Amino acid sequence: MSTQSNPGRSRRTATLTGMLALALTVAACSSGKPSSEDDGGSGSGDGGTVSGQISIAYLQKQGDQEYFVSEAAGAKKKAEELGVKLTVVNLGNDASKTITEVKSAIAQKNKGIIIVVPESAVGPQVVAEAKKAGVTLLTSDDQVCASGPKPADCDKADLVARVGFSGTQMGTEIGKRAAAEFAKARWSAADTRIVYAWKQDTTVCTDRINGAKAAWKQAGGPEVQAIELGTDNTPAGSQSKVEATVTANQGVKHWVVMGCNDENVSGGVKGLNNAGVKGADIIGVGLGAYLACKDWQAGADNGMRAALYIPGDEVGKLAVQAMYDKLKNGTPFTPESFAPTKMVDAGSWKAAGFGCK
């Protein structure tokens, strides 16, 4: 008997076939590994190894900042060595542009994305877009959490692999140097204030500040009142906040300035100078040295005593190499890879081997 002579049986057969197909689909999806997308861990969206030329997008916040310009240069140099097609994009501080550029990088068939997010809150969406497209994701400098907006509150398993620096270690070096300069100056704690300036919703910045605080305390010096300033991590932002702080603390004679980056410290020192505080009464310890060196190069006696040199080009090189190894050979990412740092001052920065533009 043909199915055409029994419509009811035909409908039942089609229904059972459809249910079976749906069950198989659900089983595949619930297995946890329907494809190679889950191999990367931490929501990396790993799409497996790649044959032929590798294409990578490097998306940076504040791409016109000296550090990130250096980072991009290092990334381009390493990409050229490896035969990688690299696209560098400046995200500025625009979170909405971040998602647009991530989608654009995916549409352009990049197999890997390295990103420095403008805000940690956009991290989960970045991870979701990469994972959905099967594109491998790596972060540089700032941490990204796959499951929430705050990396500090994130389970370690949900942190995307990162290349950069140890925030705590950098902060420790800054705090130690600032404490040593304070001891050398023999200032009274009573008429001194410490300014900590940083973008307070950026996890790596908070790590640096906490490291600096702990190192200052471990130095065993007297207790000095600290003032915490939330900034946008730019020189102008720090400068305006520090100028207002001086106005509110007229009796203070001496100032110590530490921050998340050279921008915060350079801006803070300039703010103090503008408010009438002389360089001899300021201890500024920068982080980056790319702005501090300009003061030393010009022979300025503005209070910038030292800075931790962080080679952005080395981070760019490490990030591209790590992504290449992952895409070409399947080499797993290290959860965190760190580039070296070095404390420099007016007398030693040239010997450190970096240019000052």
mmCIF file of C-alpha atoms in Angstrom:
data_model
loop_
_atom_site.group_PDB
_atom_site.id
_atom_site.type_symbol
_atom_site.label_atom_id
_atom_site.label_comp_id
_atom_site.label_asym_id
_atom_site.label_seq_id
_atom_site.Cartn_x
_atom_site.Cartn_y
_atom_site.Cartn_z
ATOM 1 C CA MET A 1 0.000 0.000 0.000
ATOM 2 C CA SER A 2 1.477 3.396 -0.953
ATOM 3 C CA THR A 3 1.641 6.391 1.399
ATOM 4 C CA GLN A 4 -0.560 8.268 -0.999
ATOM 5 C CA SER A 5 -3.436 5.852 -0.291
ATOM 6 C CA ASN A 6 -3.078 6.467 3.517
ATOM 7 C CA PRO A 7 -2.629 10.212 4.280
ATOM 8 C CA GLY A 8 -2.847 9.688 8.068
ATOM 9 C CA ARG A 9 0.032 7.264 8.121
ATOM 10 C CA SER A 10 2.097 9.627 5.953
ATOM 11 C CA ARG A 11 1.575 12.493 8.369
ATOM 12 C CA ARG A 12 2.529 10.302 11.345
ATOM 13 C CA THR A 13 5.727 9.175 9.611
ATOM 14 C CA ALA A 14 6.733 12.763 8.807
ATOM 15 C CA THR A 15 6.039 13.833 12.400
ATOM 16 C CA LEU A 16 8.206 11.046 13.843
ATOM 17 C CA THR A 17 11.012 11.861 11.418
ATOM 18 C CA GLY A 18 10.924 15.537 12.430
ATOM 19 C CA MET A 19 10.948 14.688 16.137
ATOM 20 C CA LEU A 20 13.939 12.397 15.650
ATOM 21 C CA ALA A 21 15.875 15.118 13.817
ATOM 22 C CA LEU A 22 15.081 17.628 16.574
ATOM 23 C CA ALA A 23 16.196 15.182 19.271
ATOM 24 C CA LEU A 24 19.514 14.617 17.508
ATOM 25 C CA THR A 25 20.053 18.380 17.188
ATOM 26 C CA VAL A 26 19.338 18.984 20.878
ATOM 27 C CA ALA A 27 21.656 16.145 21.867
ATOM 28 C CA ALA A 28 24.463 17.610 19.780
ATOM 29 C CA CYS A 29 23.984 21.090 21.258
ATOM 30 C CA SER A 30 23.811 19.847 24.854
ATOM 31 C CA SER A 31 26.984 17.797 24.560
ATOM 32 C CA GLY A 32 29.006 20.894 25.413
ATOM 33 C CA LYS A 33 31.247 20.500 22.353
ATOM 34 C CA PRO A 34 29.207 20.546 19.147
ATOM 35 C CA SER A 35 32.269 21.911 17.314
ATOM 36 C CA SER A 36 35.758 23.213 18.078
ATOM 37 C CA GLU A 37 34.357 26.506 19.389
ATOM 38 C CA ASP A 38 34.706 25.475 23.028
ATOM 39 C CA ASP A 39 38.356 24.462 22.811
ATOM 40 C CA GLY A 40 39.734 27.880 23.684
ATOM 41 C CA GLY A 41 38.392 28.183 27.227
ATOM 42 C CA SER A 42 37.302 31.387 28.970
ATOM 43 C CA GLY A 43 34.882 32.161 26.169
ATOM 44 C CA SER A 44 37.702 32.598 23.661
ATOM 45 C CA GLY A 45 35.608 31.408 20.707
ATOM 46 C CA ASP A 46 38.485 29.255 19.453
ATOM 47 C CA GLY A 47 37.903 28.286 15.840
ATOM 48 C CA GLY A 48 40.745 25.721 15.661
ATOM 49 C CA THR A 49 43.960 25.819 13.639
ATOM 50 C CA VAL A 50 44.246 27.711 10.364
ATOM 51 C CA SER A 51 45.936 26.695 7.127
ATOM 52 C CA GLY A 52 47.361 29.331 4.804
ATOM 53 C CA GLN A 53 47.881 32.976 5.735
ATOM 54 C CA ILE A 54 46.636 34.031 9.146
ATOM 55 C CA SER A 55 44.655 37.249 9.504
ATOM 56 C CA ILE A 56 44.388 39.020 12.881
ATOM 57 C CA ALA A 57 42.626 42.195 14.007
ATOM 58 C CA TYR A 58 44.223 44.171 16.855
ATOM 59 C CA LEU A 59 41.599 46.464 18.399
ATOM 60 C CA GLN A 60 43.001 49.021 20.864
ATOM 61 C CA LYS A 61 41.424 51.561 23.161
ATOM 62 C CA GLN A 62 43.089 55.000 23.042
ATOM 63 C CA GLY A 63 45.085 53.979 19.978
ATOM 64 C CA ASP A 64 46.655 57.436 19.701
ATOM 65 C CA GLN A 65 48.175 57.214 23.194
ATOM 66 C CA GLU A 66 51.973 56.854 23.166
ATOM 67 C CA TYR A 67 51.932 53.435 24.815
ATOM 68 C CA PHE A 68 49.388 51.968 22.416
ATOM 69 C CA VAL A 69 51.159 53.490 19.400
ATOM 70 C CA SER A 70 54.266 51.608 20.537
ATOM 71 C CA GLU A 71 52.220 48.459 21.119
ATOM 72 C CA ALA A 72 50.805 48.636 17.586
ATOM 73 C CA ALA A 73 54.288 49.136 16.146
ATOM 74 C CA GLY A 74 55.539 46.023 17.938
ATOM 75 C CA ALA A 75 52.524 44.032 16.773
ATOM 76 C CA LYS A 76 53.075 45.097 13.150
ATOM 77 C CA LYS A 77 56.755 44.200 13.308
ATOM 78 C CA LYS A 78 56.022 40.727 14.648
ATOM 79 C CA ALA A 79 53.212 40.207 12.109
ATOM 80 C CA GLU A 80 55.593 41.052 9.289
ATOM 81 C CA GLU A 81 58.141 38.552 10.607
ATOM 82 C CA LEU A 82 55.505 35.807 10.771
ATOM 83 C CA GLY A 83 53.761 36.616 7.499
ATOM 84 C CA VAL A 84 50.542 37.512 9.306
ATOM 85 C CA LYS A 85 47.974 39.893 7.863
ATOM 86 C CA LEU A 86 47.368 42.358 10.696
ATOM 87 C CA THR A 87 44.740 45.091 10.937
ATOM 88 C CA VAL A 88 45.079 47.621 13.777
ATOM 89 C CA VAL A 89 41.995 49.617 14.811
ATOM 90 C CA ASN A 90 41.771 52.554 17.231
ATOM 91 C CA LEU A 91 38.637 52.189 19.385
ATOM 92 C CA GLY A 92 39.218 55.420 21.291
ATOM 93 C CA ASN A 93 37.122 55.276 24.457
ATOM 94 C CA ASP A 94 33.932 54.254 22.653
ATOM 95 C CA ALA A 95 32.303 51.090 23.995
ATOM 96 C CA SER A 96 29.654 51.017 21.255
ATOM 97 C CA LYS A 97 32.342 51.319 18.580
ATOM 98 C CA THR A 98 34.042 48.333 20.178
ATOM 99 C CA ILE A 99 31.187 45.990 19.333
ATOM 100 C CA THR A 100 30.863 47.461 15.838
ATOM 101 C CA GLU A 101 34.565 46.887 15.161
ATOM 102 C CA VAL A 102 34.482 43.372 16.596
ATOM 103 C CA LYS A 103 31.653 42.512 14.221
ATOM 104 C CA SER A 104 33.543 44.165 11.368
ATOM 105 C CA ALA A 105 36.694 42.157 12.145
ATOM 106 C CA ILE A 106 34.610 38.984 12.070
ATOM 107 C CA ALA A 107 32.935 39.976 8.797
ATOM 108 C CA GLN A 108 36.385 40.567 7.277
ATOM 109 C CA LYS A 109 37.207 36.899 7.997
ATOM 110 C CA ASN A 110 39.880 37.523 10.625
ATOM 111 C CA LYS A 111 40.580 34.269 12.431
ATOM 112 C CA GLY A 112 41.863 35.956 15.570
ATOM 113 C CA ILE A 113 41.038 39.138 17.482
ATOM 114 C CA ILE A 114 43.373 40.754 20.018
ATOM 115 C CA ILE A 115 41.605 43.483 21.959
ATOM 116 C CA VAL A 116 42.175 46.192 24.551
ATOM 117 C CA VAL A 117 38.649 47.093 25.644
ATOM 118 C CA PRO A 118 37.786 50.737 26.468
ATOM 119 C CA GLU A 119 35.542 49.529 29.307
ATOM 120 C CA SER A 120 35.476 46.182 31.058
ATOM 121 C CA ALA A 121 31.665 46.209 30.979
ATOM 122 C CA VAL A 122 31.702 45.549 27.230
ATOM 123 C CA GLY A 123 33.813 42.421 27.714
ATOM 124 C CA PRO A 124 31.038 39.797 27.892
ATOM 125 C CA GLN A 125 29.507 40.999 24.625
ATOM 126 C CA VAL A 126 32.906 40.937 22.909
ATOM 127 C CA VAL A 127 33.409 37.356 24.092
ATOM 128 C CA ALA A 128 29.919 36.346 22.948
ATOM 129 C CA GLU A 129 30.450 37.788 19.449
ATOM 130 C CA ALA A 130 33.805 36.030 19.046
ATOM 131 C CA LYS A 131 32.469 32.735 20.350
ATOM 132 C CA LYS A 132 29.402 32.858 18.112
ATOM 133 C CA ALA A 133 31.613 33.367 15.069
ATOM 134 C CA GLY A 134 34.227 30.802 16.094
ATOM 135 C CA VAL A 135 36.938 33.474 16.182
ATOM 136 C CA THR A 136 39.806 33.117 18.646
ATOM 137 C CA LEU A 137 39.991 35.943 21.191
ATOM 138 C CA LEU A 138 42.975 37.213 23.187
ATOM 139 C CA THR A 139 43.165 40.360 25.304
ATOM 140 C CA SER A 140 46.159 42.603 25.836
ATOM 141 C CA ASP A 141 46.756 44.984 28.745
ATOM 142 C CA ASP A 142 43.268 44.980 30.328
ATOM 143 C CA GLN A 143 41.403 41.930 31.538
ATOM 144 C CA VAL A 144 38.077 40.761 30.133
ATOM 145 C CA CYS A 145 35.554 38.516 31.864
ATOM 146 C CA ALA A 146 33.305 36.283 29.771
ATOM 147 C CA SER A 147 30.508 36.099 32.335
ATOM 148 C CA GLY A 148 30.274 39.581 33.849
ATOM 149 C CA PRO A 149 31.244 43.255 33.544
ATOM 150 C CA LYS A 150 33.810 43.282 36.370
ATOM 151 C CA PRO A 151 36.949 41.152 35.905
ATOM 152 C CA ALA A 152 37.788 41.630 39.589
ATOM 153 C CA ASP A 153 34.635 39.695 40.508
ATOM 154 C CA CYS A 154 35.105 37.082 37.795
ATOM 155 C CA ASP A 155 35.845 33.403 38.282
ATOM 156 C CA LYS A 156 39.349 32.718 36.961
ATOM 157 C CA ALA A 157 37.945 30.179 34.510
ATOM 158 C CA ASP A 158 35.929 32.974 32.872
ATOM 159 C CA LEU A 159 38.852 35.372 32.368
ATOM 160 C CA VAL A 160 40.003 35.585 28.760
ATOM 161 C CA ALA A 161 43.722 34.924 28.274
ATOM 162 C CA ARG A 162 45.744 38.149 28.507
ATOM 163 C CA VAL A 163 49.134 39.499 27.425
ATOM 164 C CA GLY A 164 50.455 42.564 29.222
ATOM 165 C CA PHE A 165 51.989 43.370 32.556
ATOM 166 C CA SER A 166 51.384 42.372 36.143
ATOM 167 C CA GLY A 167 49.426 45.261 37.613
ATOM 168 C CA THR A 168 50.374 44.361 41.163
ATOM 169 C CA GLN A 169 54.070 44.034 40.318
ATOM 170 C CA MET A 170 54.083 47.395 38.502
ATOM 171 C CA GLY A 171 52.315 49.120 41.364
ATOM 172 C CA THR A 172 54.760 47.596 43.821
ATOM 173 C CA GLU A 173 57.720 49.048 41.923
ATOM 174 C CA ILE A 174 56.096 52.489 41.825
ATOM 175 C CA GLY A 175 55.255 52.453 45.529
ATOM 176 C CA LYS A 176 58.768 51.347 46.473
ATOM 177 C CA ARG A 177 60.385 54.110 44.441
ATOM 178 C CA ALA A 178 58.020 56.762 45.762
ATOM 179 C CA ALA A 179 58.721 55.664 49.353
ATOM 180 C CA ALA A 180 62.478 55.797 48.710
ATOM 181 C CA GLU A 181 62.201 59.302 47.243
ATOM 182 C CA PHE A 182 60.096 60.416 50.222
ATOM 183 C CA ALA A 183 62.682 59.078 52.681
ATOM 184 C CA LYS A 184 65.430 60.851 50.750
ATOM 185 C CA ALA A 185 63.518 64.144 50.806
ATOM 186 C CA ARG A 186 62.972 63.925 54.611
ATOM 187 C CA TRP A 187 59.593 65.617 54.406
ATOM 188 C CA SER A 188 57.192 65.759 57.308
ATOM 189 C CA ALA A 189 54.221 63.405 56.947
ATOM 190 C CA ALA A 190 51.954 66.046 58.470
ATOM 191 C CA ASP A 191 52.329 68.523 55.596
ATOM 192 C CA THR A 192 52.534 65.915 52.809
ATOM 193 C CA ARG A 193 49.748 64.292 50.800
ATOM 194 C CA ILE A 194 49.841 61.301 48.490
ATOM 195 C CA VAL A 195 47.673 61.491 45.373
ATOM 196 C CA TYR A 196 46.589 58.238 43.730
ATOM 197 C CA ALA A 197 45.002 58.967 40.353
ATOM 198 C CA TRP A 198 43.368 56.341 38.153
ATOM 199 C CA LYS A 199 40.269 55.259 36.219
ATOM 200 C CA GLN A 200 38.616 53.405 39.035
ATOM 201 C CA ASP A 201 36.479 51.010 36.987
ATOM 202 C CA THR A 202 39.539 49.578 35.208
ATOM 203 C CA THR A 203 40.715 46.437 36.994
ATOM 204 C CA VAL A 204 44.368 46.581 35.972
ATOM 205 C CA CYS A 205 44.544 50.192 37.167
ATOM 206 C CA THR A 206 43.133 49.257 40.557
ATOM 207 C CA ASP A 207 45.665 46.410 40.781
ATOM 208 C CA ARG A 208 48.468 48.903 40.161
ATOM 209 C CA ILE A 209 47.212 51.351 42.766
ATOM 210 C CA ASN A 210 46.711 48.609 45.359
ATOM 211 C CA GLY A 211 50.257 47.403 44.689
ATOM 212 C CA ALA A 212 51.604 50.932 45.139
ATOM 213 C CA LYS A 213 49.713 51.384 48.418
ATOM 214 C CA ALA A 214 50.969 48.096 49.790
ATOM 215 C CA ALA A 215 54.583 48.842 48.803
ATOM 216 C CA TRP A 216 54.436 52.292 50.398
ATOM 217 C CA LYS A 217 53.178 50.743 53.620
ATOM 218 C CA GLN A 218 55.775 47.965 53.528
ATOM 219 C CA ALA A 219 58.522 50.570 53.207
ATOM 220 C CA GLY A 220 57.925 51.324 56.885
ATOM 221 C CA GLY A 221 57.750 55.086 56.605
ATOM 222 C CA PRO A 222 55.364 57.362 58.487
ATOM 223 C CA GLU A 223 51.650 57.340 57.751
ATOM 224 C CA VAL A 224 50.883 59.956 55.093
ATOM 225 C CA GLN A 225 47.336 61.003 54.297
ATOM 226 C CA ALA A 226 46.264 59.766 50.870
ATOM 227 C CA ILE A 227 43.813 61.324 48.413
ATOM 228 C CA GLU A 228 42.218 59.049 45.819
ATOM 229 C CA LEU A 229 41.175 60.700 42.565
ATOM 230 C CA GLY A 230 38.985 59.068 39.941
ATOM 231 C CA THR A 231 40.137 60.173 36.476
ATOM 232 C CA ASP A 232 39.660 59.215 32.837
ATOM 233 C CA ASN A 233 43.335 58.174 32.604
ATOM 234 C CA THR A 234 44.256 61.234 30.515
ATOM 235 C CA PRO A 235 46.703 64.047 31.384
ATOM 236 C CA ALA A 236 43.964 66.670 31.178
ATOM 237 C CA GLY A 237 41.621 64.660 33.370
ATOM 238 C CA SER A 238 44.245 64.170 36.059
ATOM 239 C CA GLN A 239 45.460 67.756 35.840
ATOM 240 C CA SER A 240 42.035 69.261 36.498
ATOM 241 C CA LYS A 241 41.354 66.904 39.415
ATOM 242 C CA VAL A 242 44.723 67.647 41.024
ATOM 243 C CA GLU A 243 44.357 71.418 40.614
ATOM 244 C CA ALA A 244 41.020 71.226 42.433
ATOM 245 C CA THR A 245 42.619 69.077 45.135
ATOM 246 C CA VAL A 246 45.356 71.648 45.790
ATOM 247 C CA THR A 247 42.719 74.352 46.155
ATOM 248 C CA ALA A 248 40.999 72.232 48.802
ATOM 249 C CA ASN A 249 44.277 71.540 50.660
ATOM 250 C CA GLN A 250 45.956 74.926 50.982
ATOM 251 C CA GLY A 251 48.122 73.984 53.985
ATOM 252 C CA VAL A 252 49.910 71.114 52.244
ATOM 253 C CA LYS A 253 53.546 71.796 51.302
ATOM 254 C CA HIS A 254 54.670 68.534 49.708
ATOM 255 C CA TRP A 255 52.982 66.163 47.267
ATOM 256 C CA VAL A 256 53.561 62.587 46.116
ATOM 257 C CA VAL A 257 51.816 61.570 42.888
ATOM 258 C CA MET A 258 51.237 58.004 41.716
ATOM 259 C CA GLY A 259 48.769 56.723 39.152
ATOM 260 C CA CYS A 260 47.707 54.049 36.712
ATOM 261 C CA ASN A 261 49.828 55.425 33.891
ATOM 262 C CA ASP A 262 52.157 58.219 32.827
ATOM 263 C CA GLU A 263 49.141 60.298 31.811
ATOM 264 C CA ASN A 264 47.809 60.430 35.369
ATOM 265 C CA VAL A 265 51.164 61.295 36.914
ATOM 266 C CA SER A 266 52.243 63.753 34.209
ATOM 267 C CA GLY A 267 48.862 65.493 34.387
ATOM 268 C CA GLY A 268 48.986 65.489 38.175
ATOM 269 C CA VAL A 269 52.464 67.016 38.268
ATOM 270 C CA LYS A 270 51.407 69.692 35.790
ATOM 271 C CA GLY A 271 48.319 70.423 37.863
ATOM 272 C CA LEU A 272 50.507 70.930 40.929
ATOM 273 C CA ASN A 273 52.886 73.186 38.984
ATOM 274 C CA ASN A 274 49.951 75.256 37.714
ATOM 275 C CA ALA A 275 48.741 75.599 41.286
ATOM 276 C CA GLY A 276 52.106 77.049 42.320
ATOM 277 C CA VAL A 277 53.812 73.938 43.730
ATOM 278 C CA LYS A 278 57.502 73.787 42.788
ATOM 279 C CA GLY A 279 59.189 70.669 41.464
ATOM 280 C CA ALA A 280 61.306 70.414 44.617
ATOM 281 C CA ASP A 281 58.113 69.824 46.602
ATOM 282 C CA ILE A 282 56.749 67.107 44.305
ATOM 283 C CA ILE A 283 57.559 63.417 43.978
ATOM 284 C CA GLY A 284 55.982 62.102 40.808
ATOM 285 C CA VAL A 285 56.564 58.452 39.871
ATOM 286 C CA GLY A 286 55.090 57.642 36.485
ATOM 287 C CA LEU A 287 54.107 54.400 34.846
ATOM 288 C CA GLY A 288 55.151 54.092 31.240
ATOM 289 C CA ALA A 289 57.977 56.652 31.043
ATOM 290 C CA TYR A 290 56.865 57.782 27.564
ATOM 291 C CA LEU A 291 55.674 61.143 28.945
ATOM 292 C CA ALA A 292 58.143 61.375 31.829
ATOM 293 C CA CYS A 293 61.053 61.137 29.405
ATOM 294 C CA LYS A 294 59.851 64.277 27.614
ATOM 295 C CA ASP A 295 60.273 66.254 30.835
ATOM 296 C CA TRP A 296 63.751 64.830 31.370
ATOM 297 C CA GLN A 297 64.713 65.390 27.758
ATOM 298 C CA ALA A 298 63.729 69.043 28.108
ATOM 299 C CA GLY A 299 65.592 69.375 31.401
ATOM 300 C CA ALA A 300 62.416 70.290 33.266
ATOM 301 C CA ASP A 301 62.595 70.350 37.062
ATOM 302 C CA ASN A 302 58.878 69.855 37.586
ATOM 303 C CA GLY A 303 58.849 67.043 40.125
ATOM 304 C CA MET A 304 58.759 63.973 37.865
ATOM 305 C CA ARG A 305 61.335 61.945 39.766
ATOM 306 C CA ALA A 306 61.088 58.524 38.118
ATOM 307 C CA ALA A 307 58.883 56.265 36.015
ATOM 308 C CA LEU A 308 58.461 52.559 35.379
ATOM 309 C CA TYR A 309 59.300 51.838 31.768
ATOM 310 C CA ILE A 310 56.745 49.473 30.233
ATOM 311 C CA PRO A 311 57.661 48.511 26.656
ATOM 312 C CA GLY A 312 54.379 48.568 24.764
ATOM 313 C CA ASP A 313 56.060 47.176 21.660
ATOM 314 C CA GLU A 314 56.979 44.018 23.573
ATOM 315 C CA VAL A 315 53.336 43.471 24.530
ATOM 316 C CA GLY A 316 52.300 43.866 20.891
ATOM 317 C CA LYS A 317 54.917 41.350 19.795
ATOM 318 C CA LEU A 318 53.974 38.845 22.495
ATOM 319 C CA ALA A 319 50.273 39.121 21.691
ATOM 320 C CA VAL A 320 50.713 38.523 17.947
ATOM 321 C CA GLN A 321 53.124 35.639 18.580
ATOM 322 C CA ALA A 322 50.708 33.999 21.028
ATOM 323 C CA MET A 323 47.804 34.351 18.597
ATOM 324 C CA TYR A 324 49.899 33.006 15.713
ATOM 325 C CA ASP A 325 50.999 29.971 17.743
ATOM 326 C CA LYS A 326 47.403 29.307 18.730
ATOM 327 C CA LEU A 327 45.976 29.581 15.217
ATOM 328 C CA LYS A 328 48.820 27.878 13.366
ATOM 329 C CA ASN A 329 49.819 25.148 15.789
ATOM 330 C CA GLY A 330 46.997 24.925 18.324
ATOM 331 C CA THR A 331 49.332 26.033 21.134
ATOM 332 C CA PRO A 332 47.133 26.887 24.165
ATOM 333 C CA PHE A 333 47.203 30.427 25.499
ATOM 334 C CA THR A 334 48.870 31.030 28.844
ATOM 335 C CA PRO A 335 46.233 32.618 31.139
ATOM 336 C CA GLU A 336 48.536 35.634 31.603
ATOM 337 C CA SER A 337 51.822 36.457 29.853
ATOM 338 C CA PHE A 338 53.915 39.372 31.120
ATOM 339 C CA ALA A 339 56.485 41.619 29.443
ATOM 340 C CA PRO A 340 59.448 42.954 31.493
ATOM 341 C CA THR A 341 59.538 46.392 33.141
ATOM 342 C CA LYS A 342 62.325 48.688 34.380
ATOM 343 C CA MET A 343 62.440 51.733 36.668
ATOM 344 C CA VAL A 344 64.127 54.733 35.047
ATOM 345 C CA ASP A 345 64.791 58.381 35.892
ATOM 346 C CA ALA A 346 66.364 61.493 34.382
ATOM 347 C CA GLY A 347 69.833 59.951 34.598
ATOM 348 C CA SER A 348 69.061 56.458 33.343
ATOM 349 C CA TRP A 349 66.200 56.548 30.847
ATOM 350 C CA LYS A 350 68.411 56.877 27.742
ATOM 351 C CA ALA A 351 70.413 53.813 28.711
ATOM 352 C CA ALA A 352 67.175 51.799 28.884
ATOM 353 C CA GLY A 353 67.125 51.890 25.095
ATOM 354 C CA PHE A 354 63.758 53.422 24.281
ATOM 355 C CA GLY A 355 63.108 56.483 22.168
ATOM 356 C CA CYS A 356 61.282 59.541 23.441
ATOM 357 C CA LYS A 357 58.975 61.018 20.810
#
